[in-house]
Coordinates of C-alpha atoms in Angstrom, one line a residue:
X27 CA 126.5 81.2 76.5
X28 CA 127.4 83.6 79.6
X29 CA 126.3 83.4 82.4
X30 CA 126.3 86.5 85.4
X31 CA 124.6 86.2 88.5
X32 CA 123.7 88.9 91.0
X33 CA 121.2 89.1 94.0
X34 CA 119.6 92.7 94.6
X35 CA 117.7 94.2 97.3
X36 CA 113.9 95.9 96.7
X37 CA 112.0 97.7 99.8
X38 CA 108.6 96.8 100.1
X39 CA 106.5 99.8 100.0
X40 CA 105.4 98.8 104.1
X41 CA 106.3 95.6 105.7
X42 CA 104.6 92.6 104.5
X43 CA 103.2 89.8 107.1
X44 CA 102.1 86.4 106.6
X45 CA 101.7 83.7 109.8
X46 CA 105.6 82.6 109.5
X47 CA 106.4 86.0 109.2
X48 CA 107.3 89.7 108.2
X49 CA 109.6 91.4 105.5
X50 CA 110.2 95.2 104.8
X51 CA 112.4 94.2 101.4
X52 CA 112.8 91.7 98.5
X53 CA 115.4 90.1 98.2
X54 CA 116.1 88.8 94.2
X55 CA 118.5 87.2 92.0
X56 CA 119.2 88.3 88.5
X57 CA 120.8 86.1 86.0
X58 CA 121.0 87.1 83.5
X59 CA 122.7 84.6 79.5
X60 CA 124.5 86.1 77.1
X61 CA 125.2 84.4 73.0
X62 CA 125.2 85.6 70.2
X63 CA 124.4 89.1 70.7
X64 CA 121.4 88.6 72.6
X65 CA 120.5 89.0 76.1
X66 CA 117.9 87.4 77.6
X67 CA 117.3 87.4 81.9
X68 CA 115.1 86.4 84.5
X69 CA 114.4 87.1 88.3
X70 CA 113.6 84.7 91.3
X71 CA 113.1 84.8 95.2
X72 CA 114.7 82.9 97.4
X73 CA 112.0 81.4 100.0
X74 CA 113.6 79.8 103.5
X75 CA 110.7 78.5 103.8
X76 CA 111.7 75.8 101.5
X77 CA 115.3 75.9 102.7
X78 CA 116.5 78.3 100.3
X79 CA 118.9 80.8 100.6
X80 CA 120.3 84.1 98.7
X81 CA 123.8 82.3 98.8
X82 CA 122.7 78.7 98.2
X83 CA 120.6 80.0 95.3
X84 CA 123.8 82.0 94.0
X85 CA 126.1 78.7 94.1
X86 CA 123.2 76.6 92.4
X87 CA 123.5 78.9 89.4
X88 CA 126.7 79.7 89.4
X89 CA 127.6 75.9 89.0
X90 CA 125.7 76.0 85.9
X91 CA 128.2 78.1 84.2
X92 CA 129.9 75.3 82.6
X93 CA 127.4 73.8 81.4
X94 CA 125.9 76.6 80.2
X95 CA 129.0 77.4 78.6
X96 CA 128.5 74.0 76.6
X97 CA 125.1 74.4 74.9
X98 CA 122.7 73.2 78.2
X99 CA 119.7 74.2 76.7
X100 CA 116.2 74.8 78.9
X101 CA 115.2 70.4 78.6
X102 CA 118.1 69.5 80.0
X103 CA 118.1 72.0 82.3
X104 CA 115.5 70.6 84.0
X105 CA 117.2 67.5 84.9
X106 CA 120.2 69.3 86.7
X107 CA 118.2 71.3 89.4
X108 CA 115.6 70.4 91.2
X109 CA 112.8 73.0 91.1
X110 CA 112.9 76.2 93.3
X111 CA 114.2 79.9 93.1
X112 CA 117.7 79.0 91.5
X113 CA 116.0 76.7 88.3
X114 CA 113.9 79.7 87.8
X115 CA 115.8 81.9 87.2
X116 CA 117.7 80.2 84.4
X117 CA 114.8 78.9 83.5
X118 CA 113.0 82.0 82.7
X119 CA 116.3 83.7 81.4
X120 CA 116.6 80.6 78.8
X121 CA 113.0 81.6 77.7
X122 CA 113.6 85.5 77.2
X123 CA 116.3 84.1 75.0
X124 CA 114.7 81.9 72.6
X125 CA 112.5 85.2 72.6
X126 CA 115.6 87.1 71.8
X127 CA 117.2 85.2 69.6
X128 CA 114.1 83.9 67.5
X129 CA 112.2 87.5 67.4
X130 CA 109.4 85.4 69.0
X131 CA 106.6 86.7 71.2
X132 CA 106.6 84.4 74.4
X133 CA 103.2 83.3 73.5
X134 CA 104.6 81.8 69.9
X135 CA 107.2 80.4 71.5
X136 CA 105.6 78.8 74.3
X137 CA 102.6 77.6 72.1
X138 CA 99.8 79.6 73.8
X139 CA 97.1 82.2 72.4
X140 CA 98.2 85.7 72.6
X141 CA 98.4 86.9 76.2
X142 CA 95.8 89.3 77.4
X143 CA 95.4 91.1 80.7
X144 CA 94.7 89.3 83.7
X145 CA 92.4 90.3 87.1
X146 CA 94.7 90.3 89.6
X147 CA 94.3 90.2 93.4
X148 CA 95.9 92.7 95.4
X149 CA 97.1 91.4 99.0
X150 CA 96.8 92.4 102.6
X151 CA 98.8 91.8 104.7
X152 CA 98.1 90.1 107.9
X153 CA 97.3 91.9 111.0
X154 CA 94.7 93.4 113.6
X155 CA 91.3 93.0 112.5
X156 CA 91.0 97.2 112.4
X157 CA 94.0 97.5 110.3
X158 CA 93.0 95.0 108.0
X159 CA 89.7 96.2 107.4
X160 CA 91.7 99.9 106.7
X161 CA 93.7 98.9 103.9
X162 CA 90.4 96.9 102.8
X163 CA 88.2 100.1 102.8
X164 CA 91.2 101.5 101.3
X165 CA 90.8 98.8 98.6
X166 CA 87.3 97.9 98.5
X167 CA 86.9 99.2 95.1
X168 CA 89.2 96.1 93.4
X169 CA 87.6 93.5 92.6
X170 CA 89.6 90.9 94.4
X171 CA 91.2 91.1 97.9
X172 CA 93.2 88.2 99.3
X173 CA 93.8 88.0 102.9
X174 CA 95.9 87.0 104.7
X175 CA 95.6 84.9 107.6
X176 CA 97.6 82.6 110.6
X177 CA 94.8 81.0 113.0
X178 CA 93.8 82.8 115.6
X179 CA 91.0 86.1 115.4
X180 CA 90.6 85.5 112.2
X181 CA 86.8 85.6 111.5
X182 CA 87.0 89.0 113.1
X183 CA 89.8 89.6 110.4
X184 CA 87.9 88.3 107.8
X185 CA 84.2 90.4 108.6
X186 CA 85.7 93.0 109.4
X187 CA 87.0 92.6 105.4
X188 CA 83.8 92.0 104.5
X189 CA 82.2 95.1 106.3
X190 CA 85.0 97.8 104.7
X191 CA 84.6 95.8 101.3
X192 CA 81.2 94.6 100.8
X193 CA 82.0 93.8 97.2
X194 CA 85.1 93.0 96.5
X195 CA 85.9 89.0 95.8
X196 CA 87.9 87.8 99.1
X197 CA 89.8 84.9 99.4
X198 CA 92.6 84.1 102.6
X199 CA 95.2 82.7 103.0
X200 CA 96.2 80.9 106.1
X201 CA 100.0 79.8 104.9
X202 CA 99.9 76.7 107.0
X203 CA 98.8 78.5 109.8
X204 CA 95.1 76.1 110.9
X205 CA 94.6 73.7 113.5
X206 CA 92.8 70.7 112.3
X207 CA 90.4 72.0 115.1
X208 CA 89.7 75.4 113.3
X209 CA 89.2 73.6 109.0
X210 CA 85.7 72.8 109.7
X211 CA 84.4 76.0 111.6
X212 CA 86.5 78.0 110.1
X213 CA 85.5 77.7 106.6
X214 CA 81.7 77.5 107.2
X215 CA 82.1 81.1 108.7
X216 CA 84.2 81.8 105.8
X217 CA 81.6 80.4 103.3
X218 CA 78.8 82.3 105.0
X219 CA 81.3 85.8 104.7
X220 CA 81.4 84.6 101.2
X221 CA 85.2 83.8 101.4
X222 CA 85.5 82.4 97.8
X223 CA 88.9 79.9 98.1
X224 CA 91.0 79.4 101.5
X225 CA 94.3 79.0 100.1
X226 CA 96.5 76.1 102.2
X227 CA 94.7 76.2 105.8
X228 CA 97.7 73.2 107.3
X229 CA 101.0 72.2 107.7
X230 CA 102.0 70.3 103.6
X231 CA 102.9 67.9 106.2
X232 CA 99.8 67.6 108.0
X233 CA 97.1 68.2 105.7
X234 CA 96.4 64.6 104.7
X235 CA 93.8 64.8 107.0
X236 CA 92.0 67.6 105.1
X237 CA 90.2 64.9 102.4
X238 CA 88.3 64.5 105.8
X239 CA 87.5 67.7 106.4
X240 CA 84.4 69.1 105.5
X241 CA 84.7 72.8 103.7
X242 CA 81.7 74.4 102.0
X243 CA 84.8 76.7 100.5
X244 CA 87.3 75.5 97.5
X245 CA 90.7 74.7 99.2
X246 CA 93.8 75.7 97.2
X247 CA 97.2 74.0 97.7
X248 CA 100.2 76.5 97.7
X249 CA 103.3 74.6 100.9
X250 CA 101.6 71.4 99.7
X251 CA 102.2 71.9 96.0
X252 CA 105.4 72.2 93.9
X253 CA 105.4 69.9 90.6
X254 CA 103.4 68.0 88.5
X255 CA 104.9 64.9 90.9
X256 CA 102.8 66.6 93.0
X257 CA 99.1 66.4 92.2
X258 CA 99.0 62.4 92.8
X259 CA 98.5 63.3 96.3
X260 CA 96.5 65.9 96.2
X261 CA 93.7 64.7 95.0
X262 CA 90.4 64.9 97.5
X263 CA 92.3 67.1 99.9
X264 CA 92.4 70.1 97.8
X265 CA 90.3 71.0 94.7
X266 CA 93.0 73.3 93.5
X267 CA 96.1 74.1 92.9
X268 CA 98.7 77.5 92.8
X269 CA 101.2 77.4 90.8
X270 CA 104.8 79.9 91.2
X271 CA 107.4 79.6 88.6
X272 CA 109.4 79.6 91.8
X273 CA 107.9 76.7 93.5
X274 CA 108.2 75.2 89.9
X275 CA 111.2 75.7 89.3
X276 CA 110.9 78.0 86.2
X277 CA 107.7 78.7 83.5
X278 CA 109.0 75.4 82.2
X279 CA 107.7 73.0 84.8
X280 CA 104.7 75.3 85.3
X281 CA 103.0 75.1 82.1
X282 CA 103.5 71.9 82.6
X283 CA 102.1 71.7 86.2
X284 CA 99.0 73.7 85.1
X285 CA 98.3 71.1 82.0
X286 CA 98.5 68.6 84.3
X287 CA 96.0 69.9 86.8
X288 CA 93.9 71.0 84.6
X289 CA 94.1 67.3 83.5
X290 CA 93.4 66.0 87.0
X291 CA 90.2 68.2 87.3
X292 CA 92.1 70.9 89.6
X293 CA 91.1 74.3 89.3
X294 CA 94.3 77.2 88.7
X295 CA 95.6 80.0 91.0
X296 CA 98.4 81.6 89.6
X297 CA 100.5 83.2 92.2
X298 CA 104.0 84.7 93.6
X299 CA 106.3 85.5 95.8
X300 CA 107.0 89.5 96.5
X301 CA 109.7 90.7 93.9
X302 CA 109.7 92.9 90.2
X303 CA 107.9 93.3 87.2
X304 CA 110.4 90.5 85.8
X305 CA 109.3 88.4 88.0
X306 CA 105.7 88.0 87.4
X307 CA 106.1 88.6 83.6
X308 CA 106.6 84.7 82.8
X309 CA 103.1 84.1 85.3
X310 CA 101.0 86.4 82.8
X311 CA 101.7 83.0 80.5
X312 CA 100.1 80.7 83.2
X313 CA 98.2 83.0 84.4
X314 CA 95.7 82.9 81.2
X315 CA 91.8 81.1 81.9
X316 CA 93.3 80.9 85.4
X317 CA 90.5 81.0 87.8
X318 CA 92.1 83.2 90.5
X319 CA 95.3 85.4 89.7
X320 CA 97.8 86.8 91.6
X321 CA 100.6 88.3 90.6
X322 CA 100.8 91.6 92.3
X323 CA 104.2 91.3 93.5
X324 CA 105.6 94.9 92.6
X325 CA 102.2 96.8 94.3
X326 CA 103.8 95.8 97.2
X327 CA 107.6 97.6 96.9
X328 CA 108.0 101.0 97.0
X329 CA 109.9 100.9 93.5
X330 CA 110.0 98.4 90.2
X331 CA 111.6 97.9 87.4
X332 CA 111.9 100.0 84.1
X333 CA 109.8 99.7 82.0
X334 CA 107.8 97.2 84.3
X335 CA 104.2 95.5 84.2
X336 CA 101.7 97.6 83.6
X337 CA 98.9 97.4 85.8
X338 CA 95.7 98.9 86.1
X339 CA 94.3 99.9 89.6
X340 CA 90.5 100.6 88.5
X341 CA 89.8 98.0 86.6
X342 CA 92.3 95.6 88.7
X343 CA 93.7 94.3 85.9
X344 CA 98.0 94.0 85.3
X345 CA 98.9 93.6 81.2
X346 CA 100.7 91.0 79.3
X347 CA 105.0 92.2 79.5
X348 CA 106.5 94.1 76.7
X349 CA 109.6 92.0 74.5
X350 CA 111.8 95.1 76.7
X351 CA 111.0 94.0 79.8
X352 CA 110.3 89.9 79.2
X353 CA 109.7 88.0 76.4

């Protein structure tokens, strides 16, 4: 099996801010695998919050050239590289290669029912209440808006967004930006504003306190949940988990995490880093039947792959990938 790895830079349509940083481009890693005349590929997004860098992820992937040439398969890969962007790109490329070699679509290959379009959120970047409300007004027709928050000023932000988009379902993501003393009053105020979910209110290393804090809106673990091994400590702190293939290290673990979370009584969100349609495609397998889906990465970018995923802005739908893209 031949391995090729490269980095790509994709400009965003506009600056995208969260509680930690602001980005203007998406830096992605693309893996291509070739064997017996068939080619598969996958994309990942290294994330500095998890100690990842482009160079580090590329080095992790390149170290697998020998094992891949000697027949390393997807099952063995799970033990060779820890969860994260490097394993994700390789795992998803192996899934795509398996589909191309077998002639099967990804749903059949993964033992799933045929994939269907799902409603995806559209994310509002962190900004002033006025600017976030203006963006919400522009996208008020969408069924689901995800609002980035940071702590101070968040209630003013959501009040302005709710007025601008009175019919949209709202979910919020604090990206670990709240203090413990903000959680209860913010959660009650957001419930009164009709917010349906609060994602990662506090830093992952401080989230034990969430079990003791009243919250009429369900909490969803993002930075606190990477793989199925994280689930035992999340019970009682969160009602939902956000599954991202970049965190799980690929579709293989993402499907395992989904099954384990559902068995534990946790509700499912499927999210993404900001990447192209190639990065979103595997996550659509996990998104089937999920309560919340946030796979809007390509909508935030100035351009996308051709062919890419097909988004229906009027219905807020994203369709499963065609085999020319992935799977």
